[in-house]
Short mmCIF file of C-alpha atoms in Angstrom, two decimals:
data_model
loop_
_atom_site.label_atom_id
_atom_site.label_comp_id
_atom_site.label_asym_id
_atom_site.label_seq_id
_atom_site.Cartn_x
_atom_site.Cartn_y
_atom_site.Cartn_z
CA UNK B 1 -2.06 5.99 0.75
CA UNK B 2 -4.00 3.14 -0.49
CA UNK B 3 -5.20 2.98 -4.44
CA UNK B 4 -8.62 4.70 -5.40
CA UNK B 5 -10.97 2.64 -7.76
CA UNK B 6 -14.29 4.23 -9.83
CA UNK B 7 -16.69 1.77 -9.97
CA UNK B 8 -19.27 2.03 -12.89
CA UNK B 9 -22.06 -0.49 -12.46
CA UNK B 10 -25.97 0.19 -13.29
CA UNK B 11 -27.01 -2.95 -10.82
CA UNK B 12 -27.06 -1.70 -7.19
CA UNK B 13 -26.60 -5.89 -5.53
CA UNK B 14 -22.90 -5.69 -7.91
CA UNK B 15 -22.03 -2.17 -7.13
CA UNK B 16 -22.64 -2.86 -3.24
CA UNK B 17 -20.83 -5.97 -3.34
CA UNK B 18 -18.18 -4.52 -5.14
CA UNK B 19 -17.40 -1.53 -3.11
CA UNK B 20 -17.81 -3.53 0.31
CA UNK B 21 -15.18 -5.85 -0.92
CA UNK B 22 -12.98 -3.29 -2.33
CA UNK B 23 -13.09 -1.30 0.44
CA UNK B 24 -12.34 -4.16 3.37
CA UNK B 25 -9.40 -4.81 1.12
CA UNK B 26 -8.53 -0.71 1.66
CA UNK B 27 -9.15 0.78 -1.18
CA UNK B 28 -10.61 4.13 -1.28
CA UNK B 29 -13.70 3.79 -3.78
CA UNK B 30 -15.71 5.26 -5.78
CA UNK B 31 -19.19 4.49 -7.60
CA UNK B 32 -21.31 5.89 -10.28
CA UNK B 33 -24.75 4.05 -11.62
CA UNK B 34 -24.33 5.33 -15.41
CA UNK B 35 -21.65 5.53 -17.99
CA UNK B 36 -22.01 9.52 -18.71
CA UNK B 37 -21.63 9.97 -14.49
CA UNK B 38 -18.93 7.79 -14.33
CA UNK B 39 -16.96 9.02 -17.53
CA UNK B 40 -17.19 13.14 -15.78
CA UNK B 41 -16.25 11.49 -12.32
CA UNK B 42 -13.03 9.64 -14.05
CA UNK B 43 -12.17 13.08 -15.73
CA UNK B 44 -12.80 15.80 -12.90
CA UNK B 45 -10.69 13.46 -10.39
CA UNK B 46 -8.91 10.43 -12.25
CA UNK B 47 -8.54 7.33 -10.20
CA UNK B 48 -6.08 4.58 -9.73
CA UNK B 49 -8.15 2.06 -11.55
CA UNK B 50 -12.02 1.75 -13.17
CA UNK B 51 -13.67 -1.50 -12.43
CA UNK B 52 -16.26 -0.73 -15.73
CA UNK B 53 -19.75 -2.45 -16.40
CA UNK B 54 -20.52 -3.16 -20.36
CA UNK B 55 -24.03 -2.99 -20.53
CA UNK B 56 -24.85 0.61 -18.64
CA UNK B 57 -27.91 3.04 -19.78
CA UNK B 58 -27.29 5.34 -22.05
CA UNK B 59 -23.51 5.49 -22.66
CA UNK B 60 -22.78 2.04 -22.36
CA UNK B 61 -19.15 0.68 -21.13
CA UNK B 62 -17.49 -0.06 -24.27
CA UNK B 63 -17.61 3.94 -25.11
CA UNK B 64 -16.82 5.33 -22.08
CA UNK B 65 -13.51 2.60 -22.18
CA UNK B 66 -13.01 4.26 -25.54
CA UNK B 67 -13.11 7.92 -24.03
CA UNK B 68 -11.47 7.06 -20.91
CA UNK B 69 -8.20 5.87 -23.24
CA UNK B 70 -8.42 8.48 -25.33
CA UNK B 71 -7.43 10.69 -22.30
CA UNK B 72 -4.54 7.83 -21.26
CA UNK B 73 -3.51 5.04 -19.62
CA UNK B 74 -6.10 4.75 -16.70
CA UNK B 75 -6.29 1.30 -16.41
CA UNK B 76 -9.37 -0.43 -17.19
CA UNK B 77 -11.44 -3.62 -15.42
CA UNK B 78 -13.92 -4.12 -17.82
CA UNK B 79 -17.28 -7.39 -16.28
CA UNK B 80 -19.49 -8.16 -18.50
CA UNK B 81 -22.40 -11.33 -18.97
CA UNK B 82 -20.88 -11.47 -22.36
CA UNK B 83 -18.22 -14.32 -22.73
CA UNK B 84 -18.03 -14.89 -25.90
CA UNK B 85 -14.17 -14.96 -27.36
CA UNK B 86 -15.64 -11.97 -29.93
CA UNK B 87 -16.76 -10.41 -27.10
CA UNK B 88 -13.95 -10.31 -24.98
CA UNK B 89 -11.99 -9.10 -28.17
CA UNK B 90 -14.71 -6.11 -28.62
CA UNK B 91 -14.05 -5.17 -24.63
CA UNK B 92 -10.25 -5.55 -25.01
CA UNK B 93 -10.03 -3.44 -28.39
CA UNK B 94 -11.64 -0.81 -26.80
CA UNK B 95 -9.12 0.07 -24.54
CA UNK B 96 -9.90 -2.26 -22.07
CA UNK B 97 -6.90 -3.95 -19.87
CA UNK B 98 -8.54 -6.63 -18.19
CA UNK B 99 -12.23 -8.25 -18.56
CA UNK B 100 -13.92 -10.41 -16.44
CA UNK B 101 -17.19 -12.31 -17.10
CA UNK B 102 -20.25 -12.00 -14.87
CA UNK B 103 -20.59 -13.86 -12.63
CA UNK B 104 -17.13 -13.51 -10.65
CA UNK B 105 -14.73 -14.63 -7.94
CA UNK B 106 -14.37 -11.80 -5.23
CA UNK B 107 -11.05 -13.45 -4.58
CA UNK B 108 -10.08 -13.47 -8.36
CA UNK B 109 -11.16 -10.28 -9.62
CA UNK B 110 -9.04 -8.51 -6.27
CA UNK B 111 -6.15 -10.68 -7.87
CA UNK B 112 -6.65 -8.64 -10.89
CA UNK B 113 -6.71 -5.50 -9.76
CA UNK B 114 -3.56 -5.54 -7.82
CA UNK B 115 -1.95 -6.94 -10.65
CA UNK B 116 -3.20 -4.37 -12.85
CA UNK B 117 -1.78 -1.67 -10.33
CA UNK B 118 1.24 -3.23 -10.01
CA UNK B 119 2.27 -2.99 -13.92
CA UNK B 120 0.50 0.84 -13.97
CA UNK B 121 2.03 2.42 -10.82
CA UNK B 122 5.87 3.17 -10.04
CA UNK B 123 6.75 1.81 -7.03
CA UNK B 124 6.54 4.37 -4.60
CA UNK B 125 8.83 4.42 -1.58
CA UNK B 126 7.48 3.06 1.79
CA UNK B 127 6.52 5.32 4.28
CA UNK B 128 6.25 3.74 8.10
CA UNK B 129 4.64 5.18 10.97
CA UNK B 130 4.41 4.13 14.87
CA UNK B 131 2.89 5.93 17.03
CA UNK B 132 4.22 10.11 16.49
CA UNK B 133 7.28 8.17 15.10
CA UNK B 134 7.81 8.78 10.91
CA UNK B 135 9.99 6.88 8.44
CA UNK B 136 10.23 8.36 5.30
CA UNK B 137 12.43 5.75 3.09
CA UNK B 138 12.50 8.02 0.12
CA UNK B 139 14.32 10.36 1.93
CA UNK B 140 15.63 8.55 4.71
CA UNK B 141 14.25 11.19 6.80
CA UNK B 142 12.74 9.97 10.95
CA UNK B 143 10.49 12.46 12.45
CA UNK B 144 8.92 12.41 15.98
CA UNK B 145 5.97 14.57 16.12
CA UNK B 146 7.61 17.75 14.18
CA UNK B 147 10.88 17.22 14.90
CA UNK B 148 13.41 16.17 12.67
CA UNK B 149 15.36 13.16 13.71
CA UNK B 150 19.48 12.96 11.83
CA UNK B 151 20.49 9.61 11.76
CA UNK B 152 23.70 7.93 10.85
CA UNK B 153 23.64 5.25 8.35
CA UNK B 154 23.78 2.24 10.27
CA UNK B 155 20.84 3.86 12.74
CA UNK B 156 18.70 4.44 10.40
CA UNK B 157 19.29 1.00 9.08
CA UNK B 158 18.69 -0.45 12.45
CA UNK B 159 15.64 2.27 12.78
CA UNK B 160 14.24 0.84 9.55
CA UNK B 161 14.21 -2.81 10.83
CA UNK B 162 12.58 -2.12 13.81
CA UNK B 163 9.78 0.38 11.81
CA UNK B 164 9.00 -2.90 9.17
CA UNK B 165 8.26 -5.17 12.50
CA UNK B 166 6.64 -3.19 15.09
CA UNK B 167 5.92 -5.09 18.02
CA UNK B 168 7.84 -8.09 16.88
CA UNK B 169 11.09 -9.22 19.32
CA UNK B 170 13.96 -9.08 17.10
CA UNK B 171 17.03 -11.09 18.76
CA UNK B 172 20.70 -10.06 18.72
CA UNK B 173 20.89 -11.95 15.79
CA UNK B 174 18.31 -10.60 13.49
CA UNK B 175 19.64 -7.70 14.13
CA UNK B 176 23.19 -8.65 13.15
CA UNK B 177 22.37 -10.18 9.73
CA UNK B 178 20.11 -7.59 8.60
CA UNK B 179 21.78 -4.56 9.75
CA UNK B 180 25.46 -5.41 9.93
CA UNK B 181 25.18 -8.39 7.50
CA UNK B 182 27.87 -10.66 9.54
CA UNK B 183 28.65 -11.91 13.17
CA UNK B 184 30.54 -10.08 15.56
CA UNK B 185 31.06 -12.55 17.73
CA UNK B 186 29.43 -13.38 21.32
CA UNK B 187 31.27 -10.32 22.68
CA UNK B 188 30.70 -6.90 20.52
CA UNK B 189 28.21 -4.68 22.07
CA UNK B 190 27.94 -2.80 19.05
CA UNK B 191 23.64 -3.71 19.03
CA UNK B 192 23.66 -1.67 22.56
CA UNK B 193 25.43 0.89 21.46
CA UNK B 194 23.50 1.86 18.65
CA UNK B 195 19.81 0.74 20.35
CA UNK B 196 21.56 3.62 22.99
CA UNK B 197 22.20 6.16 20.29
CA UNK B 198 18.89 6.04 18.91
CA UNK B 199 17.01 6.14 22.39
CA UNK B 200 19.16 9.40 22.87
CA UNK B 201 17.71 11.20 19.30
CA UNK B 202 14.20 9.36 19.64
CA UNK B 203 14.19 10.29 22.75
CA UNK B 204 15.65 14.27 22.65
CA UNK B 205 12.62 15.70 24.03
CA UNK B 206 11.54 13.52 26.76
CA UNK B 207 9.61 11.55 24.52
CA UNK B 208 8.12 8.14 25.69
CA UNK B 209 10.50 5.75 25.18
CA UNK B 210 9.42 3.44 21.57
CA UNK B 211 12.54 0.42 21.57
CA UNK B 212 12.27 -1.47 24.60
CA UNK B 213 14.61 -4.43 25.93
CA UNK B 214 13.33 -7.74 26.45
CA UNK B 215 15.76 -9.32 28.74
CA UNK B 216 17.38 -12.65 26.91
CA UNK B 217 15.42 -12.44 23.92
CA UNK B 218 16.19 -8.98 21.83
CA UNK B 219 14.53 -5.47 21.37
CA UNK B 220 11.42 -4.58 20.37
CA UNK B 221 9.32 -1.19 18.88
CA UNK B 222 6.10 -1.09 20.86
CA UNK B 223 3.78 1.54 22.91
CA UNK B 224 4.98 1.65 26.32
CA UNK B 225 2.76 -0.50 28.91
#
C-alpha cells in the first residue's frame, strides 16, 4: 500500500498543486487549510508523512510541528517563504525533519519525501500480484484466488522471478543464474521441469494458464491472449 501524506497549507494554488503531484506519484493524500484542522486530522488518523506550511491562520506551523513531535516521530516536511539560515534553524528546532523554501522544485521536494520515508519506515516485505495470482514474500506464501498454493523452495524461487517481471521473456539463462545461480549445461531440463511443476499447482483447479512458453526465446508470466 502506498505512503499517506497530510498536507497543511492555507493557499489553495500550493495545496492543489501539491496533492495533484503527490498523488500522480501514488500517494494517498490528505489536506487540511489550517493548523488546528490539520493538527486533529494528524492525531485521529496519523499519516506516513506531513508536508507542513509555516505561516497558517491561527495555529501557525511551527506549533503544530511542536505538538505533532510531542506525540512522536511523524516525520515532518516543513515550506516556508522564510529562508533565512535563523529561520530554517527555528523550523528545524521545532521538530521539523526537513524544510524547504517557497518557491519549490516538484521534482526536488518528491526527492525529499521518499527519502524521508525511507529513513522512518522499516522495510516492509514485497507483496506481488498478477492477475488472481498472490506472492506474499514475507511469508513465502502463493495464493490463486483463495487457494493456497505449497511450493518447494526452488519453485517459489523461480515463482518469485517470474512475479518481479510480469510480462517480460525471461530466457533459459536468466532463469539459470537467478534461480539456480550456475549453468547446467546445454542439456539439463531441469527449467521444464520445474516451469511443469508449477503449471500443475498454479494450475490445480483448471485455472487459466499464467507462465507461457515462447518458443526459442524463454517463458513468460502474462494474461492469456
Amino acid at each position: 500500500m502506498s505512503a499517506r501524506i497530510l498536507i497543511i497549507e492555507d493557499d489553495e494554488a500550493i495545496l492543489t498543486f501539491l496533492r495533484r503531484g503527490l498523488a500522480y506519484d501514488g500517494y494517498q493524500v490528505d489536506t487540511a487549510l489550517d493548523g488546528q484542522t490539520g493538527l486533529l486530522l494528524a492525531w485521529d488518523n496519523p499519516p506516513d508523512l506531513v508536508v507542513l506550511d509555516w505561516m497558517l491562520p491561527g495555529m501557525d506551523g511551527l506549533e503544530v510541528c511542536r505538538r505533532l513531535r510531542e506525540r512522536g516521530r511523524l516525520p515532518i516536511l516543513m515550506l516556508t517563504a522564510k529562508d533565512t539560515v535563523s529561520d530554517r534553524i527555528q523550523g528545524l528546532d521545532a521538530g521539523a525533519d526537513d524544510y524547504m523554501v517557497k518557491p519549490f522544485n516538484l521534482d526536488e521536494l518528491l526527492a525529499r519525501i521518499r527519502a524521508l520515508l525511507r529513513r522512518t519506515q522499516p522495510n516492509k516485505p514485497a507483496v506481488y500480484e498478477f492477475e488472481n495470482l498472490l506472492l506474499d514474500t514475507g511469508a513465502r506464501q502463493a495464493k490463486r484466488g483463495e487457494r493456497v498454493i505449497q511450493l518447494t523452495g526452488k519453485e517459489y524461487e523461480l515463482l518469485e522471478f517470474f512475479m518481479r517481471h510480469p510480462r517480460q521473456v525471461l530466457t533459459r539463462e536468466m532463469i539459470y543464474d537467478e534461480v539456480w545461480g550456475y549453468d547446467f549445461g546445454g542439456d539439463s531440463n531441469i527449467i521444464e521441469v520445474y516451469i511443469r511443476y508449477l503449471r500443475q499447482k498454479l494450475e490445480a483447479e483448471n485455472e487459466p494458464r499464467l507462465i507461457h512458453t515462447m518458443r526459442g526465446m524463454g517463458y513468460v508470466l502474462r494474461e492469456n491472449p
